Each structure stands twice: as structure tokens, then as C-alpha cells.
Tab-separated table of C-alpha atoms in Angstrom:
chain	number	residue	atom	x	y	z
A	1	MET	CA	210.732	-18.272	152.206
A	2	SER	CA	211.277	-15.849	149.108
A	3	TYR	CA	211.817	-16.401	145.493
A	4	VAL	CA	214.878	-17.563	144.269
A	5	ASP	CA	215.828	-16.119	140.808
A	6	LYS	CA	217.002	-18.843	138.512
A	7	TYR	CA	216.723	-17.050	135.232
A	8	ARG	CA	220.357	-17.102	134.403
A	9	GLN	CA	220.810	-20.817	135.349
A	10	TYR	CA	217.797	-21.912	133.085
A	11	LEU	CA	218.910	-19.617	130.125
A	12	GLU	CA	222.541	-21.073	130.015
A	13	GLU	CA	221.189	-24.324	130.159
A	14	SER	CA	218.937	-23.777	127.214
A	15	THR	CA	221.967	-23.745	124.736
A	16	SER	CA	222.977	-27.195	125.540
A	17	LEU	CA	219.536	-28.388	125.597
A	18	ALA	CA	218.658	-27.189	122.183
A	19	ALA	CA	221.962	-28.784	120.803
A	20	TYR	CA	220.818	-32.004	122.291
A	21	SER	CA	217.226	-31.747	120.961
A	22	LYS	CA	218.751	-31.357	117.468
A	23	LYS	CA	221.055	-34.483	117.768
A	24	GLU	CA	218.449	-36.773	119.433
A	25	GLY	CA	215.549	-35.406	117.257
A	26	LYS	CA	213.731	-35.107	120.408
A	27	ALA	CA	211.506	-31.725	119.239
A	28	PRO	CA	208.090	-30.339	119.838
A	29	VAL	CA	205.289	-30.531	117.415
A	30	PHE	CA	203.123	-27.117	117.007
A	31	ALA	CA	199.884	-26.913	115.577
A	32	TYR	CA	197.564	-25.986	113.785
A	33	THR	CA	197.813	-22.377	112.305
A	34	SER	CA	199.763	-19.725	110.534
A	35	ASN	CA	199.085	-16.608	108.786
A	36	LEU	CA	200.567	-13.132	107.737
A	37	ASP	CA	199.669	-10.532	109.963
A	38	VAL	CA	199.844	-6.723	108.893
A	39	VAL	CA	200.586	-4.640	112.095
A	40	LEU	CA	199.312	-1.228	112.124
A	41	VAL	CA	201.739	1.069	113.754
A	42	TRP	CA	200.133	2.712	116.498
A	43	ASP	CA	199.614	6.478	116.228
A	44	SER	CA	196.867	8.028	118.807
A	45	LYS	CA	196.390	11.072	116.535
A	46	ILE	CA	195.168	9.150	113.450
A	47	TYR	CA	193.090	6.932	115.724
A	48	ASN	CA	191.445	9.910	117.229
A	49	GLU	CA	190.819	11.386	113.737
A	50	ILE	CA	189.040	8.003	112.829
A	51	LEU	CA	187.026	8.110	116.282
A	52	ASP	CA	186.170	11.751	115.308
A	53	THR	CA	184.779	10.837	112.057
A	54	TYR	CA	183.271	7.299	112.682
A	55	LEU	CA	182.399	7.006	116.232
A	56	LYS	CA	178.660	7.786	116.593
A	57	GLU	CA	177.569	6.397	119.720
A	58	GLU	CA	178.637	5.534	123.093
A	59	PRO	CA	181.139	2.202	122.469
A	60	TYR	CA	179.529	-1.043	123.393
A	61	VAL	CA	180.116	-4.501	122.036
A	62	LYS	CA	177.544	-7.332	121.859
A	63	GLU	CA	177.779	-11.069	121.220
A	64	GLY	CA	178.506	-12.134	117.802
A	65	ASP	CA	179.719	-8.410	117.000
A	66	VAL	CA	181.714	-8.003	113.608
A	67	MET	CA	183.109	-5.046	111.672
A	68	ASP	CA	180.622	-4.415	108.370
A	69	THR	CA	181.503	-0.712	108.398
A	70	LEU	CA	184.146	1.938	109.755
A	71	GLU	CA	181.268	3.086	112.424
A	72	ASP	CA	181.697	-0.483	113.679
A	73	PHE	CA	185.475	-0.359	113.757
A	74	ALA	CA	185.293	2.874	115.738
A	75	ARG	CA	182.568	1.487	118.107
A	76	ILE	CA	183.942	-1.815	118.863
A	77	SER	CA	187.750	-0.907	118.895
A	78	SER	CA	187.403	2.225	121.263
A	79	PHE	CA	184.972	-0.101	123.703
A	80	TYR	CA	188.483	-2.400	124.047
A	81	LEU	CA	190.879	0.512	124.223
A	82	MET	CA	189.041	2.186	126.973
A	83	GLN	CA	189.673	-0.632	129.088
A	84	GLY	CA	192.941	-1.992	127.780
A	85	LEU	CA	191.583	-5.405	126.435
A	86	GLY	CA	192.979	-7.394	123.752
A	87	GLY	CA	190.310	-9.396	121.518
A	88	ASN	CA	189.525	-10.748	117.853
A	89	PHE	CA	186.809	-9.559	115.434
A	90	ASP	CA	185.956	-10.151	111.974
A	91	ILE	CA	185.966	-7.450	109.136
A	92	THR	CA	183.593	-8.312	106.599
A	93	ASP	CA	184.093	-5.462	104.126
A	94	ILE	CA	187.612	-5.234	102.408
A	95	ALA	CA	187.002	-1.434	102.191
A	96	VAL	CA	187.474	-1.331	106.215
A	97	CYS	CA	190.900	-3.349	105.443
A	98	ASP	CA	191.977	-0.921	102.883
A	99	TYR	CA	190.958	2.233	104.701
A	100	LEU	CA	192.974	1.065	107.822
A	101	ASN	CA	195.832	0.358	105.571
A	102	GLU	CA	195.589	4.009	104.143
A	103	MET	CA	195.515	5.710	107.431
A	104	PHE	CA	198.162	3.828	109.514
A	105	VAL	CA	201.695	2.849	108.473
A	106	SER	CA	202.003	-0.917	108.432
A	107	GLU	CA	204.522	-3.804	108.537
A	108	PHE	CA	204.524	-7.724	108.194
A	109	ALA	CA	204.730	-10.356	111.022
A	110	LEU	CA	203.884	-13.707	111.575
A	111	GLY	CA	200.346	-14.711	112.903
A	112	GLY	CA	198.999	-17.845	114.549
A	113	THR	CA	199.942	-19.443	117.825
A	114	CYS	CA	201.498	-22.061	116.080
A	115	ALA	CA	203.665	-19.944	113.738
A	116	GLN	CA	204.729	-17.575	116.279
A	117	ALA	CA	205.705	-20.181	118.792
A	118	ALA	CA	207.834	-21.943	116.162
A	119	ALA	CA	209.818	-18.829	114.866
A	120	ALA	CA	210.403	-18.082	118.608
A	121	ILE	CA	211.571	-21.385	119.702
A	122	GLY	CA	213.633	-21.614	116.385
A	123	THR	CA	215.152	-18.411	117.029
A	124	MET	CA	216.390	-19.875	120.428
A	125	GLY	CA	217.931	-22.864	118.480
A	126	PHE	CA	215.553	-25.550	118.918
A	127	PRO	CA	214.190	-27.640	116.335
A	128	VAL	CA	210.189	-27.940	115.779
A	129	ASN	CA	207.981	-29.612	113.687
A	130	VAL	CA	204.808	-27.551	112.495
A	131	HIS	CA	201.284	-27.791	110.861
A	132	LEU	CA	200.786	-24.660	108.632
A	133	THR	CA	197.555	-23.277	107.080
A	134	ASP	CA	199.304	-20.503	105.445
A	135	ALA	CA	202.609	-21.600	103.779
A	136	CYS	CA	203.188	-18.493	101.554
A	137	ARG	CA	206.962	-17.596	100.822
A	138	LYS	CA	206.550	-14.744	103.646
A	139	VAL	CA	205.383	-16.776	106.398
A	140	SER	CA	207.784	-19.650	105.660
A	141	GLU	CA	210.699	-17.386	105.445
A	142	MET	CA	210.141	-15.881	108.743
A	143	MET	CA	209.909	-19.317	110.226
A	144	ASP	CA	212.876	-20.758	108.415
A	145	HIS	CA	215.195	-21.750	111.244
A	146	GLU	CA	217.568	-24.932	111.136
A	147	GLY	CA	215.403	-27.691	112.465
A	148	THR	CA	212.073	-26.326	111.786
A	149	THR	CA	210.113	-28.954	109.827
A	150	ILE	CA	206.824	-29.441	107.976
A	151	ILE	CA	205.443	-32.837	107.038
A	152	GLU	CA	205.479	-33.338	102.966
A	153	GLY	CA	204.311	-36.784	102.064
A	154	ASN	CA	205.506	-39.297	104.732
A	155	LYS	CA	208.268	-37.425	105.998
A	156	LYS	CA	209.618	-34.242	107.665
A	157	VAL	CA	211.194	-31.597	105.428
A	158	PRO	CA	212.921	-28.306	105.935
A	159	ILE	CA	209.928	-25.394	106.115
A	160	MET	CA	211.147	-23.848	102.763
A	161	LYS	CA	210.695	-26.967	100.847
A	162	GLY	CA	206.817	-26.650	101.529
A	163	THR	CA	206.346	-23.200	100.386
A	164	SER	CA	203.161	-22.436	98.635
A	165	MET	CA	202.811	-20.114	95.714
A	166	GLU	CA	199.184	-19.181	96.964
A	167	GLU	CA	198.334	-15.672	98.263
A	168	PRO	CA	199.007	-14.936	102.185
A	169	VAL	CA	196.226	-15.072	104.616
A	170	TYR	CA	195.914	-11.351	106.247
A	171	HIS	CA	195.268	-10.540	109.629
A	172	PHE	CA	195.287	-6.826	110.981
A	173	ILE	CA	196.544	-6.053	114.049
A	174	LEU	CA	196.127	-2.912	115.951
A	175	GLN	CA	198.526	-2.597	119.171
A	176	PHE	CA	198.040	0.311	121.312
A	177	ASN	CA	199.860	1.846	124.280
A	178	LYS	CA	199.246	2.425	127.698
A	179	GLY	CA	198.860	6.204	128.721
A	180	ASP	CA	197.927	7.191	125.447
A	181	ARG	CA	194.559	9.386	125.466
A	182	ILE	CA	191.868	8.661	122.775
A	183	ARG	CA	188.542	10.947	122.239
A	184	ILE	CA	185.011	9.501	122.947
A	185	LEU	CA	182.280	11.589	121.672
A	186	GLY	CA	184.320	14.706	123.080
A	187	ARG	CA	185.829	13.506	126.151
A	188	GLU	CA	189.266	12.123	126.586
A	189	ILE	CA	190.257	8.826	128.092
A	190	GLU	CA	193.325	7.396	128.905
A	191	ILE	CA	194.065	3.817	127.807
A	192	PRO	CA	194.837	1.834	131.024
A	193	LEU	CA	196.904	-0.899	129.605
A	194	SER	CA	199.192	-1.714	126.291
A	195	ASN	CA	197.419	-4.333	124.242
A	196	ARG	CA	196.214	-5.254	120.899
A	197	LEU	CA	193.290	-6.231	118.655
A	198	ILE	CA	193.178	-8.762	115.872
A	199	LEU	CA	191.125	-8.128	112.792
A	200	PHE	CA	190.409	-10.975	110.575
A	201	TYR	CA	189.546	-10.384	106.798
A	202	ASP	CA	190.107	-14.498	106.438
A	203	THR	CA	187.832	-17.470	105.243
A	204	VAL	CA	190.971	-19.999	105.678
A	205	HIS	CA	190.600	-19.768	109.131
A	206	LYS	CA	186.647	-20.003	109.612
A	207	GLU	CA	187.333	-23.782	108.762
A	208	VAL	CA	191.082	-24.532	109.897
A	209	PRO	CA	191.742	-27.106	107.279
A	210	ILE	CA	193.810	-29.960	108.706
A	211	LYS	CA	196.263	-31.521	106.645
A	212	LYS	CA	195.790	-35.557	106.236
A	213	GLU	CA	199.453	-36.155	105.563
A	214	PHE	CA	200.405	-34.482	108.781
A	215	LEU	CA	197.847	-36.401	111.062
A	216	ASP	CA	199.296	-39.869	109.355
A	217	TYR	CA	202.466	-38.900	110.056
A	218	TRP	CA	202.294	-38.650	113.600
A	219	ASN	CA	199.583	-41.534	113.859
A	220	GLN	CA	202.332	-43.797	112.466
A	221	GLU	CA	205.706	-42.213	113.628
A	222	GLU	CA	207.584	-44.330	116.089
A	223	GLN	CA	209.731	-41.588	117.772
A	224	SER	CA	207.683	-39.385	120.122
A	225	PRO	CA	207.518	-35.682	120.000
A	226	SER	CA	208.701	-34.039	123.368
A	227	SER	CA	205.205	-32.095	123.130
A	228	TYR	CA	202.416	-31.435	121.009
A	229	LEU	CA	200.670	-27.901	121.029
A	230	ILE	CA	197.076	-27.456	119.970
A	231	SER	CA	195.807	-24.021	119.203
A	232	GLY	CA	194.387	-22.086	116.377
A	233	PHE	CA	190.315	-22.397	116.407
A	234	ASP	CA	189.650	-19.207	117.798
A	235	ALA	CA	188.378	-17.644	114.677
A	236	ILE	CA	186.084	-20.406	113.803
A	237	ILE	CA	182.360	-18.987	113.999
A	238	ASP	CA	180.336	-21.930	113.145
A	239	SER	CA	179.638	-24.541	115.589
A	240	GLY	CA	179.117	-27.298	113.000
A	241	ILE	CA	182.528	-26.576	111.453
A	242	MET	CA	184.246	-26.910	114.663
A	243	GLU	CA	182.311	-30.160	115.377
A	244	LYS	CA	183.681	-31.678	112.333
A	245	ARG	CA	187.371	-30.554	113.084
A	246	LEU	CA	186.926	-32.068	116.544
A	247	GLN	CA	185.525	-35.588	114.968
A	248	GLU	CA	188.597	-35.380	112.572
A	249	LEU	CA	190.962	-34.541	115.504
A	250	LYS	CA	189.593	-37.156	118.348
A	251	PRO	CA	191.152	-40.254	116.637
A	252	HIS	CA	194.237	-38.707	116.199
A	253	LEU	CA	194.691	-37.303	119.758
A	254	GLU	CA	193.544	-40.422	120.936
A	255	THR	CA	196.493	-42.190	119.020
A	256	MET	CA	199.018	-39.781	120.294
A	257	ARG	CA	197.873	-40.518	123.603
A	258	LYS	CA	198.267	-44.096	123.376
A	259	LYS	CA	201.206	-44.123	120.945
A	260	HIS	CA	203.341	-41.475	122.575
A	261	PRO	CA	202.577	-41.665	126.399
A	262	GLU	CA	205.643	-39.588	127.245
A	263	THR	CA	204.461	-36.701	124.933
A	264	VAL	CA	202.877	-33.667	126.937
A	265	ILE	CA	199.646	-32.576	124.987
A	266	TYR	CA	199.256	-28.940	125.429
A	267	PHE	CA	196.345	-26.894	124.752
A	268	GLU	CA	196.521	-23.136	124.473
A	269	GLY	CA	193.668	-21.040	125.112
A	270	ALA	CA	192.436	-18.123	123.223
A	271	PHE	CA	189.859	-15.279	122.865
A	272	TYR	CA	187.181	-17.132	120.559
A	273	MET	CA	185.087	-15.148	118.420
A	274	ASN	CA	182.151	-17.446	119.015
A	275	PRO	CA	181.937	-18.630	122.798
A	276	LYS	CA	179.976	-21.809	121.974
A	277	VAL	CA	182.998	-22.734	119.781
A	278	LYS	CA	185.279	-22.177	122.639
A	279	GLU	CA	183.227	-24.320	124.928
A	280	GLN	CA	183.349	-26.923	122.117
A	281	ALA	CA	187.072	-26.929	121.843
A	282	SER	CA	187.911	-26.645	125.836
A	283	ASP	CA	185.665	-29.649	126.441
A	284	THR	CA	187.028	-31.826	123.690
A	285	PHE	CA	190.843	-30.854	123.960
A	286	GLY	CA	190.439	-30.936	127.810
A	287	ARG	CA	189.892	-34.387	127.585
A	288	TYR	CA	193.128	-35.043	125.745
A	289	ALA	CA	195.737	-32.372	127.004
A	290	HIS	CA	198.077	-32.910	130.042
A	291	ILE	CA	198.030	-29.212	130.480
A	292	ILE	CA	195.759	-26.106	129.539
A	293	GLY	CA	197.398	-22.746	128.957
A	294	MET	CA	195.319	-19.411	129.214
A	295	ASN	CA	195.747	-15.769	130.395
A	296	GLU	CA	194.049	-13.906	133.146
A	297	GLU	CA	191.100	-12.847	130.870
A	298	GLU	CA	190.635	-16.320	130.238
A	299	LEU	CA	190.581	-17.522	133.479
A	300	GLU	CA	188.183	-15.122	134.267
A	301	GLN	CA	185.893	-16.140	131.277
A	302	GLN	CA	186.262	-19.809	132.179
A	303	ALA	CA	185.488	-19.520	135.861
A	304	LYS	CA	182.448	-17.261	134.954
A	305	ARG	CA	181.228	-20.129	132.544
A	306	PHE	CA	181.139	-22.522	135.704
A	307	GLY	CA	179.609	-19.808	137.941
A	308	TYR	CA	182.121	-18.259	139.723
A	309	GLU	CA	183.368	-14.574	139.493
A	310	ILE	CA	186.909	-14.015	140.651
A	311	ASP	CA	189.444	-11.278	141.215
A	312	THR	CA	192.621	-11.827	139.577
A	313	GLN	CA	194.490	-9.054	141.839
A	314	THR	CA	194.195	-11.754	144.559
A	315	ILE	CA	196.175	-15.288	144.910
A	316	GLU	CA	193.191	-16.696	146.555
A	317	ASP	CA	190.814	-16.137	143.760
A	318	VAL	CA	193.327	-17.065	141.099
A	319	LEU	CA	193.836	-20.395	142.735
A	320	LYS	CA	189.826	-20.639	143.265
A	321	GLY	CA	189.670	-19.970	139.524
A	322	LEU	CA	192.029	-22.661	138.293
A	323	GLU	CA	190.774	-25.278	140.934
A	324	VAL	CA	187.107	-24.716	139.330
A	325	ILE	CA	188.393	-25.389	135.830
A	326	LEU	CA	190.765	-28.411	137.090
A	327	SER	CA	187.775	-30.013	138.549
A	328	LYS	CA	186.027	-29.772	135.069
A	329	TYR	CA	188.638	-31.424	133.020
A	330	PRO	CA	190.867	-34.415	133.431
A	331	VAL	CA	194.084	-32.362	132.879
A	332	LYS	CA	197.175	-32.569	134.848
A	333	GLY	CA	197.373	-28.930	135.394
A	334	ILE	CA	196.909	-25.181	134.148
A	335	ILE	CA	199.649	-22.917	133.116
A	336	LEU	CA	198.454	-19.307	133.624
A	337	HIS	CA	200.666	-16.368	132.000
A	338	THR	CA	200.239	-12.902	132.745
A	339	LYS	CA	202.195	-9.510	132.277
A	340	ASP	CA	203.458	-9.903	135.999
A	341	TYR	CA	204.060	-13.719	136.405
A	342	ALA	CA	203.509	-17.068	135.410
A	343	MET	CA	202.081	-19.978	137.055
A	344	TYR	CA	201.688	-23.719	137.213
A	345	TYR	CA	198.934	-25.248	139.050
A	346	GLY	CA	198.024	-28.735	139.240
A	347	ASP	CA	199.429	-32.412	139.839
A	348	GLU	CA	203.283	-33.010	139.656
A	349	LEU	CA	204.702	-33.486	136.394
A	350	LYS	CA	207.183	-36.449	136.416
A	351	GLY	CA	210.668	-35.808	135.070
A	352	VAL	CA	209.461	-32.225	134.436
A	353	ASP	CA	210.888	-28.898	135.697
A	354	ILE	CA	207.860	-26.657	135.331
A	355	GLU	CA	209.835	-23.866	136.790
A	356	LYS	CA	212.227	-24.182	133.952
A	357	GLY	CA	209.294	-23.889	131.445
A	358	LEU	CA	207.698	-20.733	133.285
A	359	THR	CA	210.980	-19.302	133.375
A	360	MET	CA	211.869	-19.751	129.566
A	361	GLY	CA	208.444	-18.853	128.621
A	362	ASN	CA	208.801	-15.509	130.766
A	363	ILE	CA	212.377	-14.264	129.288
A	364	MET	CA	211.690	-15.064	125.830
A	365	SER	CA	208.243	-13.139	126.143
A	366	ALA	CA	209.820	-10.239	128.048
A	367	THR	CA	212.595	-10.057	125.041
A	368	ARG	CA	210.203	-9.799	122.445
A	369	ALA	CA	208.323	-7.196	124.528
A	370	ARG	CA	211.420	-5.487	124.487
A	371	ILE	CA	213.046	-5.514	121.039
A	372	GLY	CA	210.255	-6.062	119.041
A	373	ARG	CA	211.300	-9.599	117.644
A	374	TYR	CA	211.525	-13.240	119.004
A	375	GLY	CA	214.934	-12.978	120.807
A	376	ASN	CA	218.081	-15.365	120.316
A	377	PRO	CA	220.125	-16.327	123.756
A	378	GLN	CA	222.294	-13.112	123.595
A	379	GLU	CA	219.029	-10.816	123.358
A	380	CYS	CA	217.240	-13.089	126.137
A	381	GLU	CA	220.476	-12.662	128.291
A	382	GLU	CA	220.268	-8.713	127.713
A	383	THR	CA	216.745	-8.880	129.021
A	384	LEU	CA	217.842	-10.009	132.430
A	385	SER	CA	218.924	-6.480	133.099
A	386	LEU	CA	215.193	-5.919	133.675
A	387	ALA	CA	213.746	-5.808	136.864
A	388	LEU	CA	211.449	-8.603	138.392
A	389	SER	CA	207.809	-7.436	138.755
A	390	GLN	CA	206.857	-6.392	142.132
A	391	ARG	CA	203.192	-7.851	141.880
A	392	GLY	CA	204.732	-11.370	140.333
A	393	LEU	CA	207.199	-11.312	143.311
A	394	GLN	CA	204.244	-10.799	145.678
A	395	PHE	CA	202.345	-13.519	143.979
A	396	ALA	CA	205.355	-15.819	144.269
A	397	GLU	CA	205.573	-15.289	147.844
A	398	ALA	CA	202.068	-15.803	148.531
A	399	ALA	CA	202.269	-19.281	146.778
A	400	MET	CA	204.791	-20.543	148.868
A	401	GLN	CA	202.543	-19.859	151.990
A	402	GLN	CA	199.537	-21.743	150.462
A	403	ASP	CA	198.512	-24.850	152.147
A	404	SER	CA	197.495	-27.047	149.070
A	405	GLU	CA	197.954	-30.593	147.803
A	406	ARG	CA	198.526	-28.958	144.214
A	407	THR	CA	201.812	-28.160	143.020
A	408	ILE	CA	201.844	-24.203	142.911
A	409	LYS	CA	204.737	-22.619	140.853
A	410	VAL	CA	205.046	-19.058	140.472
A	411	VAL	CA	207.811	-17.079	138.632
A	412	PRO	CA	207.796	-13.383	138.344
A	413	SER	CA	208.276	-11.653	134.899
A	414	ARG	CA	210.901	-9.341	133.862
A	415	TYR	CA	208.809	-6.504	133.761
A	416	LEU	CA	208.461	-3.781	131.145
A	417	GLU	CA	206.021	-0.604	131.793
A	418	HIS	CA	206.255	0.148	128.018
A	419	PRO	CA	206.629	-2.632	125.771
A	420	LYS	CA	207.787	-2.090	122.187
A	421	TYR	CA	205.629	-5.022	121.249
A	422	THR	CA	202.617	-6.456	122.385
A	423	ILE	CA	201.763	-8.864	119.568
A	424	GLY	CA	202.560	-12.542	120.091
A	425	LEU	CA	203.909	-12.242	123.550
A	426	GLY	CA	201.441	-15.165	125.032
A	427	ASP	CA	202.580	-17.297	121.941
A	428	THR	CA	206.285	-16.525	122.803
A	429	PHE	CA	205.763	-17.626	126.128
A	430	THR	CA	204.349	-20.915	125.218
A	431	ALA	CA	207.253	-21.739	123.051
A	432	GLY	CA	209.521	-21.335	126.050
A	433	VAL	CA	207.460	-23.382	128.271
A	434	HIS	CA	207.830	-26.085	125.860
A	435	THR	CA	211.344	-26.369	126.113
A	436	CYS	CA	210.986	-27.679	129.586
A	437	PHE	CA	209.147	-30.851	128.226
A	438	ILE	CA	212.500	-32.043	126.121
A	439	GLN	CA	213.754	-34.517	128.375
A	440	ARG	CA	217.437	-35.783	128.527
A	441	LYS	CA	218.039	-39.529	128.425
């Protein structure tokens, strides 16, 4: 049995589903963070000049690493580029930010899983309610679509009604390209995969303030959202601050589970700057979520936390890792998103076509990778010309041969060897998944 391509079918259905969602007010809620990204336009020549000047030792990274100096930037960033890995790090000195801004050409983009997912789903015509931590004019403008709302007082209002006059919260993004060569202490190394580093010069997201009016609105609202996205705590370093946020959110999430039983609660993982904070977030949100979303790196990390080393190149090991995580959290299932395929592993979700969600996530993220922005339905249709990933097809066929009591759905991605954009692909994927939780009555 081989994979049946339903991309066009699901994409065509999405237009009428978006119209239904607006008419009936059945929409997702995305929370909790937003910021303004400063995207450094990649130039390997400039990056190598930085390494030639500031890389003084063999690249390495230690737990709790921050970028106090340009030497730290060179050491830490080169370690990740050598392996094609993505990651998040703090910059503690504004001089490092200023230097990077001077060296690279830069452009603005949205930051935060909540904000990026909202912009992506809004571009496809779907309504969404959001919780923002940075509501500056630039951020709000980039998210401004018909049906995108925030909570002001005790009601939903269009996002531009809540624009703040405060300065933006900046994050620096360094995306790099597969195949480019970097100089490490005199020797050349080829970057194995395109990816990105996120560098924070930001105090707001060390605490992630949650708006009480947002919590109160959804605690009292009678109409259930189709889904509720939990994300945005990855920049918190202090475990005490994380514990305060969890104590603040637990009563709210308990209310959401009881008051809105049809709402799918979805916890999206991330690269956390403090592993202890990641454990706190996973252990708490894992008790309230129906679904956990993650990428391959996060799967490996979580499996390792529970004592298992896995090889994500084989479906048997991937399933073993997912089963280990499912045994630790009372969730319905896990969604794994990779450059080659998307997978759902877990219990059957009543009334939810999870294959549709995986497919929409793939096509929306592939479109962003292809054109460098959130795609509309027409631009997503143009992405259908891309071939399906061969590795993804192999995983899809292998999944069909598994003898498991769990539901296993694998959708191969539309594959790009050299994406135009690597920022926010996972967040865009997450937005696409949430379209399948909008149920027609």
C-alpha cells in the first residue's frame, strides 16, 4: 500500500472551511508571545570575517551558555553551524547586537510561535484570537488580517485596536544555508543543513507576562474555541519565574478543559534555553494538552531525558521515542514535524481528520520556505509543483506496515533542497495543523 497524495483536495477544502470559521465564529486561540525579529541576511563571506577575527578556540557549547562577547558569539554560533543545528541563545551586551547589525544587512519579521502561526493562518483566510507580549505597531501590522483579534477589556477586538506605543521587543535571527563553507581556525567546513539561530536581547520574555483580561475572557466565554495553542516559554531562564507562570496558568487550563471539552489543547515544544524550565513546561502542560507538537531535535532530547537514545533516521526508533513520551504524559498523541514528513502518533481523535492537519501544515510551511513569506491559498497551490520528499514517502510507506494499536499517520513534505526562508517554518506548520480542529456542525 502506498501513500495517496491529498494535498490538492485539502487545500481546495480550506477556502470554504475558512469562510465557515468566520461565519460561525469557530476559531483557534494562539498564545502567548510575540516580538519583532531582526533577520540578518546571511552572507558567508561576512560570517567568515567575523570568525577570522573573533574565533579564538575550537567551537563548543556548554549548558547555560550566553553571548557576553563577540568571542562567545563566534564560538557558540560556529558550533551550531558546523552541525546544521538550530538553537536559541541570550545576548547580554547591546554591543554584540550593534556589531551584528553593522556587519549584516537586516530586515524585520515576526517572532514568537503564537504571532507567526497567527499571521500564517490569517493569510489563509482563517480567523484567530491571540495573546501578545509585544503589540507594537510593526508587529500588529504584520499580523493584521480580517478576523485576527485580541482581548481588550471583556471583548474581542481587531488586532490594530490594541496597538501599543511601546518600543518593539527585538530578537536577532541568523539563518544559514546548506552547502556554504565556513572557516574554523584555518580549516574549511561545509554547513550540512540550512537552519537558524535565534539570539535574544530581551527581558520581556524572561518572564512572559500573561494578561489577566485574556485569561478571564476565556474562563467566562461560552463559545468554545476550536483549539488552544500553548507556546512561548522557551526564553525563560529562571525556574522560579517559570513556576510562577505555571501556577498562574494551571487554574485557567483546568477551566478550559472543563468548560470547553471540545477544544483541542495543543502544546508546541521548542529549544529551551534552560533544560530545567523545559522539563517544568513539559511536565505541566503535558497534563493539560491533548496533543504535543515537536521536531526531530526535540524528540531526541525528550527521549534522552527518559533514558533512550534514538536514531531519527529509522521509523522504528522514531516510534519508540514517541511511545516513550506518550507513556510519560496523559496526552492523546504527538505531532512530529520534520523537513521530510509530518507524523501523528497516538490515539484516534474523534471527529478530527488529522491527515488534513498534517497536510495543511506541510503545504503552508513549504510555501513559506519557497517564497519567504506566509502564503495565501493561491501561493500554496503553486507549491504543489514541488515533488514529495523521497525520505518522507519511505516513512509513509513504512508507517503503513507497522503493527500498532496506535494511530500512525505520515504525510511526506513538498521538499525544497535550498529553501529561501528557514525562519518560522515550524510555527507555520503548526498553524496549518490547527485548521483540522475546526469542525463543521
